[in-house]
Short mmCIF file of C-alpha atoms in Angstrom, two decimals:
data_model
loop_
_atom_site.label_atom_id
_atom_site.label_comp_id
_atom_site.label_asym_id
_atom_site.label_seq_id
_atom_site.Cartn_x
_atom_site.Cartn_y
_atom_site.Cartn_z
CA MET A 1 23.15 -29.71 -6.24
CA PRO A 2 19.72 -28.52 -6.48
CA ASN A 3 18.20 -28.91 -9.86
CA SER A 4 15.48 -26.58 -10.87
CA SER A 5 13.91 -28.41 -12.91
CA LEU A 6 12.56 -31.09 -10.72
CA CYS A 7 11.45 -27.60 -8.04
CA THR A 8 6.83 -26.78 -8.94
CA ILE A 9 7.38 -21.96 -7.52
CA GLN A 10 4.27 -20.76 -5.92
CA PRO A 11 3.45 -17.89 -6.41
CA THR A 12 2.74 -15.31 -3.20
CA SER A 13 0.77 -12.92 -3.13
CA ILE A 14 2.91 -10.90 -4.76
CA SER A 15 2.72 -12.71 -7.54
CA SER A 16 -0.79 -13.49 -7.35
CA MET A 17 -2.68 -10.60 -6.83
CA ALA A 18 -1.11 -7.21 -5.85
CA LEU A 19 1.05 -7.65 -10.13
CA PRO A 20 -2.33 -8.52 -11.56
CA ILE A 21 -3.50 -4.76 -10.14
CA ILE A 22 -1.07 -2.78 -10.49
CA TYR A 23 -0.56 -4.60 -14.09
CA ILE A 24 -4.39 -2.88 -15.22
CA PHE A 25 -4.16 -0.19 -13.37
CA LEU A 26 -0.85 1.18 -15.99
CA CYS A 27 -2.36 -0.13 -18.03
CA VAL A 28 -5.10 2.24 -17.76
CA ILE A 29 -3.17 5.23 -17.48
CA GLY A 30 -1.11 3.87 -19.53
CA LEU A 31 -3.96 3.65 -22.64
CA LEU A 32 -4.96 7.97 -21.73
CA GLY A 33 -1.78 9.20 -21.64
CA ASN A 34 0.30 7.62 -24.77
CA SER A 35 -2.31 8.13 -26.71
CA LEU A 36 -3.20 11.73 -26.42
CA SER A 37 0.42 11.47 -26.33
CA GLN A 38 0.74 10.72 -29.42
CA TRP A 39 -2.92 12.86 -30.46
CA VAL A 40 -0.30 15.56 -29.61
CA PHE A 41 2.16 14.18 -31.45
CA LEU A 42 0.97 14.03 -35.14
CA ARG A 43 -2.32 16.27 -34.91
CA ARG A 44 -1.30 19.76 -32.52
CA ILE A 45 2.04 19.90 -33.57
CA GLY A 46 2.85 21.26 -36.85
CA LYS A 47 6.73 21.50 -37.59
CA ARG A 48 7.93 17.92 -36.11
CA THR A 49 11.85 18.11 -34.41
CA SER A 50 13.90 15.23 -35.06
CA THR A 51 12.94 14.31 -31.57
CA HIS A 52 9.83 14.30 -32.04
CA ILE A 53 9.80 12.32 -34.30
CA TYR A 54 11.99 9.89 -31.96
CA LEU A 55 8.68 10.23 -28.96
CA THR A 56 6.21 9.52 -31.65
CA HIS A 57 7.71 5.60 -31.80
CA LEU A 58 8.46 6.27 -28.70
CA VAL A 59 5.02 6.26 -28.22
CA THR A 60 4.20 3.26 -30.05
CA VAL A 61 6.36 1.70 -28.49
CA ASN A 62 4.57 2.50 -24.81
CA LEU A 63 1.16 1.93 -26.54
CA LEU A 64 2.14 -1.86 -27.29
CA VAL A 65 3.32 -2.83 -23.75
CA CYS A 66 0.12 -0.79 -22.30
CA SER A 67 -1.77 -3.56 -24.73
CA SER A 68 -0.05 -6.30 -23.54
CA MET A 69 0.09 -5.91 -19.60
CA PRO A 70 -3.51 -7.16 -19.15
CA PHE A 71 -2.10 -10.44 -20.76
CA MET A 72 0.46 -9.92 -18.26
CA GLY A 73 -1.71 -9.13 -15.77
CA ILE A 74 -4.16 -13.08 -15.96
CA TYR A 75 -1.12 -14.98 -16.38
CA PHE A 76 0.14 -13.68 -12.66
CA LEU A 77 -3.13 -14.18 -11.98
CA LYS A 78 -4.61 -17.56 -13.25
CA GLY A 79 -0.83 -19.02 -14.53
CA ASP A 80 -0.82 -21.15 -11.21
CA LYS A 81 -3.98 -22.75 -12.08
CA TRP A 82 -3.76 -23.48 -15.71
CA GLU A 83 -2.80 -26.86 -16.83
CA TYR A 84 0.89 -26.50 -18.62
CA THR A 85 -0.71 -26.97 -21.68
CA SER A 86 -3.29 -25.29 -21.83
CA VAL A 87 -4.12 -22.64 -25.24
CA GLN A 88 -4.92 -19.78 -23.00
CA CYS A 89 -1.72 -20.68 -21.03
CA ARG A 90 0.33 -20.23 -24.40
CA VAL A 91 -1.15 -17.30 -26.02
CA VAL A 92 -1.02 -15.06 -22.37
CA ASN A 93 2.47 -16.12 -22.13
CA PHE A 94 3.32 -15.99 -25.82
CA LEU A 95 1.68 -12.33 -26.65
CA GLY A 96 2.84 -11.04 -23.26
CA THR A 97 6.28 -12.33 -23.60
CA LEU A 98 6.22 -10.96 -27.29
CA SER A 99 5.72 -7.73 -26.36
CA MET A 100 7.33 -7.09 -23.65
CA HIS A 101 10.47 -7.36 -24.72
CA ILE A 102 10.12 -5.80 -28.04
CA SER A 103 8.58 -2.64 -26.93
CA MET A 104 12.04 -2.77 -24.07
CA TYR A 105 14.12 -2.71 -26.90
CA VAL A 106 12.54 -0.07 -29.25
CA SER A 107 12.41 2.00 -25.96
CA LEU A 108 16.05 1.87 -25.05
CA PHE A 109 17.21 2.13 -28.97
CA ILE A 110 15.52 4.99 -29.23
CA LEU A 111 16.22 7.11 -25.98
CA CYS A 112 19.76 6.56 -26.59
CA TRP A 113 18.60 8.46 -29.97
CA ILE A 114 17.77 10.81 -28.49
CA ALA A 115 20.38 11.26 -26.14
CA ILE A 116 22.76 11.52 -29.31
CA THR A 117 19.89 14.23 -31.02
CA ARG A 118 20.66 16.75 -28.19
CA TYR A 119 23.71 16.14 -27.91
CA ALA A 120 24.38 16.25 -31.42
CA THR A 121 21.70 19.69 -31.51
CA LEU A 122 24.10 21.55 -28.79
CA MET A 123 27.39 20.29 -30.36
CA LYS A 124 27.19 21.21 -33.74
CA LYS A 125 25.86 25.23 -32.46
CA GLU A 126 28.88 24.82 -30.39
CA ALA A 127 32.19 23.35 -32.71
CA ILE A 128 31.05 23.92 -36.29
CA GLN A 129 32.54 27.30 -36.48
CA GLY A 130 35.65 26.49 -34.74
CA ALA A 131 36.12 22.91 -36.37
CA THR A 132 38.91 23.93 -39.25
CA SER A 133 40.92 20.82 -39.98
CA CYS A 134 38.45 18.67 -42.99
CA TYR A 135 37.99 15.83 -40.27
CA GLY A 136 36.29 18.65 -37.41
CA LYS A 137 33.72 19.89 -40.73
CA ILE A 138 32.76 16.29 -42.36
CA PHE A 139 32.26 15.42 -38.52
CA TYR A 140 30.07 18.57 -37.30
CA ASP A 141 29.46 19.36 -40.17
CA HIS A 142 27.80 16.42 -42.15
CA LEU A 143 27.85 13.76 -39.38
CA LEU A 144 25.87 15.66 -36.69
CA LYS A 145 23.88 17.45 -38.69
CA LYS A 146 21.82 14.10 -40.46
CA PHE A 147 21.36 14.18 -36.47
CA ARG A 148 19.41 16.19 -36.29
CA GLN A 149 17.13 16.02 -40.44
CA PRO A 150 13.32 14.35 -39.77
CA ASN A 151 13.69 12.24 -42.87
CA PHE A 152 16.81 10.82 -40.90
CA ALA A 153 15.18 10.45 -37.89
CA ARG A 154 12.33 8.29 -39.62
CA LYS A 155 14.69 5.88 -41.31
CA VAL A 156 16.95 5.59 -37.29
CA CYS A 157 13.29 4.61 -36.77
CA ILE A 158 12.22 1.89 -38.89
CA TYR A 159 15.84 0.41 -38.88
CA ILE A 160 15.80 0.11 -35.39
CA TRP A 161 11.98 -1.43 -35.71
CA GLY A 162 13.53 -3.62 -38.29
CA THR A 163 16.15 -5.08 -37.02
CA VAL A 164 14.65 -5.94 -32.97
CA LEU A 165 11.85 -7.35 -34.49
CA GLY A 166 14.95 -9.55 -37.10
CA LEU A 167 16.04 -10.92 -33.52
CA ILE A 168 13.47 -10.74 -31.00
CA VAL A 169 10.46 -12.46 -32.71
CA PRO A 170 11.76 -15.98 -34.00
CA VAL A 171 13.14 -15.86 -31.11
CA ILE A 172 10.07 -15.72 -28.89
CA ILE A 173 8.99 -18.31 -32.05
CA TYR A 174 11.35 -21.21 -30.99
CA TYR A 175 10.19 -20.65 -27.17
CA SER A 176 6.82 -21.11 -27.72
CA ALA A 177 6.76 -24.14 -30.19
CA VAL A 178 9.71 -25.98 -29.16
CA GLU A 179 11.76 -25.09 -25.59
CA ALA A 180 8.37 -24.79 -24.62
CA THR A 181 7.04 -27.60 -25.34
CA GLU A 182 10.12 -30.09 -24.31
CA LYS A 183 9.64 -30.16 -20.49
CA GLU A 184 6.47 -31.60 -19.08
CA GLU A 185 5.08 -28.85 -16.44
CA ARG A 186 2.29 -29.19 -14.54
CA TRP A 187 0.84 -25.74 -14.02
CA CYS A 188 1.94 -22.36 -16.44
CA TYR A 189 3.44 -20.75 -13.38
CA SER A 190 6.40 -23.20 -13.74
CA TRP A 191 10.46 -22.24 -13.63
CA GLN A 192 10.94 -23.39 -17.01
CA MET A 193 7.64 -21.05 -18.52
CA GLU A 194 9.31 -18.21 -15.93
CA LEU A 195 13.24 -18.80 -17.09
CA GLY A 196 13.33 -20.12 -20.26
CA ALA A 197 15.20 -22.88 -21.92
CA SER A 198 18.96 -22.88 -22.98
CA ILE A 199 18.09 -20.60 -26.41
CA SER A 200 16.29 -17.71 -25.00
CA GLN A 201 18.30 -17.50 -22.12
CA THR A 202 21.56 -16.74 -24.42
CA ALA A 203 19.44 -13.47 -26.44
CA GLY A 204 18.03 -12.96 -22.65
CA LEU A 205 21.71 -12.46 -22.13
CA ILE A 206 22.51 -10.41 -24.74
CA GLY A 207 19.60 -8.08 -24.68
CA THR A 208 21.13 -7.83 -20.73
CA THR A 209 24.53 -6.35 -22.96
CA PHE A 210 22.56 -3.84 -25.29
CA ILE A 211 20.90 -2.56 -22.05
CA GLY A 212 24.62 -1.63 -20.95
CA ILE A 213 25.43 -0.45 -23.94
CA SER A 214 22.99 1.79 -24.35
CA PHE A 215 23.17 3.58 -20.23
CA LEU A 216 27.06 3.85 -21.47
CA VAL A 217 25.93 5.24 -24.23
CA VAL A 218 24.07 7.68 -22.45
CA LEU A 219 26.34 8.19 -19.50
CA ILE A 220 29.58 9.18 -22.27
CA SER A 221 26.78 11.88 -23.03
CA TYR A 222 26.36 12.63 -20.13
CA TYR A 223 29.40 13.93 -19.10
CA SER A 224 30.93 15.22 -21.85
CA PHE A 225 28.56 17.49 -22.30
CA VAL A 226 29.02 17.75 -18.24
CA ASN A 227 32.98 18.67 -19.65
CA HIS A 228 32.19 21.09 -22.28
CA LEU A 229 30.14 22.70 -20.19
CA ARG A 230 32.81 23.91 -17.18
CA LYS A 231 35.28 24.18 -20.67
CA VAL A 232 32.33 26.54 -21.57
CA ARG A 233 32.11 28.51 -18.68
CA SER A 234 35.46 29.21 -17.67
CA CYS A 235 35.94 30.22 -21.18
CA THR A 236 33.69 32.67 -21.41
CA SER A 237 30.48 33.47 -19.98
CA ILE A 238 27.39 31.89 -21.23
CA GLY A 239 24.61 33.94 -21.23
CA GLU A 240 21.70 33.74 -23.66
CA LYS A 241 22.64 30.06 -24.53
CA ASP A 242 21.83 29.85 -20.87
CA LEU A 243 18.82 28.16 -21.56
CA THR A 244 19.27 25.54 -24.15
CA TYR A 245 22.88 23.99 -22.19
CA ARG A 246 20.23 23.53 -19.02
CA SER A 247 17.75 21.97 -21.72
CA VAL A 248 20.31 19.45 -23.60
CA ARG A 249 21.53 19.16 -19.61
CA ARG A 250 17.37 17.83 -18.53
CA HIS A 251 16.95 15.75 -21.78
CA LEU A 252 20.40 14.19 -20.80
CA LEU A 253 20.03 13.73 -16.82
CA VAL A 254 16.46 12.85 -17.81
CA ILE A 255 16.92 9.80 -19.73
CA GLN A 256 19.93 8.12 -17.64
CA ILE A 257 16.74 8.37 -14.89
CA LEU A 258 14.57 6.45 -16.49
CA LEU A 259 17.62 3.68 -18.11
CA VAL A 260 18.68 3.67 -14.41
CA VAL A 261 15.23 3.42 -12.17
CA CYS A 262 13.63 1.00 -14.28
CA PHE A 263 16.32 -0.49 -16.86
CA PHE A 264 19.00 -0.75 -14.90
CA PRO A 265 17.55 -3.46 -12.00
CA TYR A 266 16.33 -6.20 -14.60
CA SER A 267 19.67 -5.73 -16.02
CA ILE A 268 22.13 -6.74 -13.36
CA PHE A 269 19.16 -9.21 -12.42
CA LYS A 270 18.71 -11.13 -14.42
CA PRO A 271 21.88 -12.41 -15.36
CA ILE A 272 22.22 -13.51 -11.66
CA LEU A 273 19.48 -14.76 -12.03
CA TYR A 274 20.70 -18.11 -15.23
CA ALA A 275 23.30 -18.43 -13.63
CA VAL A 276 22.17 -19.24 -10.59
CA HIS A 277 18.81 -20.99 -10.55
CA LYS A 278 20.37 -24.38 -11.23
CA THR A 279 22.10 -23.92 -7.86
CA VAL A 280 19.47 -22.57 -5.30
CA ASN A 281 17.11 -24.60 -3.77
CA CYS A 282 13.25 -24.46 -4.42
CA GLU A 283 12.61 -21.35 -1.87
CA LEU A 284 14.75 -19.38 -3.11
CA LEU A 285 13.79 -20.05 -6.90
CA ASN A 286 10.77 -19.15 -6.23
CA TYR A 287 12.25 -16.10 -4.07
CA LEU A 288 14.00 -15.55 -7.66
CA ILE A 289 11.44 -15.27 -10.19
CA GLU A 290 9.42 -12.66 -7.40
CA VAL A 291 12.17 -10.59 -7.95
CA LYS A 292 12.49 -10.54 -11.85
CA ASN A 293 8.98 -10.27 -11.85
CA ILE A 294 8.99 -7.44 -10.17
CA LEU A 295 11.91 -5.64 -11.80
CA THR A 296 10.11 -6.65 -14.84
CA CYS A 297 6.87 -4.78 -14.15
CA LEU A 298 8.71 -1.95 -13.03
CA ALA A 299 10.81 -2.13 -15.81
CA SER A 300 7.03 -1.93 -18.25
CA ALA A 301 6.05 0.91 -15.55
CA ARG A 302 8.54 3.10 -17.85
CA SER A 303 6.02 3.31 -20.74
CA SER A 304 3.10 4.25 -18.15
CA THR A 305 5.05 7.70 -16.87
CA ASP A 306 6.25 8.03 -20.55
CA PRO A 307 4.06 10.98 -21.34
CA ILE A 308 4.97 12.53 -17.79
CA ILE A 309 8.48 12.71 -18.43
CA PHE A 310 7.28 14.42 -22.55
CA LEU A 311 6.47 17.35 -20.43
CA PHE A 312 9.83 17.35 -19.49
CA LEU A 313 11.43 17.00 -22.14
CA ASP A 314 10.56 18.09 -25.24
CA LYS A 315 8.98 22.27 -24.04
CA THR A 316 6.96 22.78 -27.72
CA PHE A 317 5.03 18.89 -26.05
CA LYS A 318 4.55 20.97 -23.10
CA LYS A 319 2.89 23.84 -24.64
CA THR A 320 1.07 21.98 -26.91
CA LEU A 321 -0.64 20.78 -23.76
CA TYR A 322 -0.63 23.78 -21.65
CA ASN A 323 -2.56 25.88 -24.43
CA LEU A 324 -4.92 22.76 -25.31
CA PHE A 325 -6.42 23.01 -21.41
CA ARG A 326 -6.79 25.86 -21.57
CA LYS A 327 -8.67 26.71 -24.69
CA SER A 328 -10.65 23.83 -22.99
CA ASP A 329 -11.11 25.67 -19.49
CA SER A 330 -12.12 29.03 -21.25
CA GLN A 331 -14.75 27.48 -23.91
CA ASP A 332 -16.51 25.48 -20.69
CA TRP A 333 -16.14 28.80 -18.53
CA ARG A 334 -17.88 30.66 -21.49
CA ASP A 335 -20.20 28.20 -21.82
CA GLY A 336 -21.07 27.94 -18.50
CA ARG A 337 -21.55 32.10 -18.56
CA GLY A 338 -23.83 31.64 -21.39
CA GLU A 339 -25.94 29.19 -19.49
#
């Protein structure tokens, strides 16, 4: 039976050349786009809703992962030349792994809460008038109402950050201080650095389970909304509520697409890699690790493209950004005319 501990993996041109270029490109556009988004959310939007609170924290997560992208790019560029025990190998891997995993799971939880909040907004408007039972009044009048309150959103974000940091930081520290020193590897880019040992692999599987749960929450919210919309349309004319329905449906659909495209392939492939890496030959192991790195890059790319997604998710953000650029164009036109 082949043993992965005997394998010396070698990066292909995809890992050593393409991934560093992609990470640097994503870093530049991600820092610019998310910095502008954060400025709009914090300085240009006067009355922030619970959705704005969640998006502000999501932008903070995006800035964190974009800041770690240069470390990931340097690792893929120089990892096969650095010694396994070198300081630059440990520092780059620690910072890149820590920020990447923290940002991934914080953003997942926030996206889930955005989906729940948007669904709660619709259901509160539609169902509170028809809720006659004690359970119905408590559920619609108190629980769903809390989801839409900015103070509740701030508390949820604090709990999310605290939970993720409390779970991930100890695992990463243990991996860097203990697991990474148990094996004698020659080069930084190795199967040990890419896959970790038993504790970090178990933690990775648990994290993958949370990705699946997050996707399930968004899926349930979306299809519950679709069923609700179908019932409403069969009973009455929607009329003025069309805009609200379209907005909620668009929000849930965008979040669902993000999870499917960016996170789902990574979450499906990672357990498969953990399960088979001890039984495959070195050539196939090298190929599987390449695929894992590409899917990780895809998951992190979401952080750079979020400012574009905000244009679809939040009408206030879109309107504020449009007015900002229109004002800037008008000022440039007046200055040019004055000359």
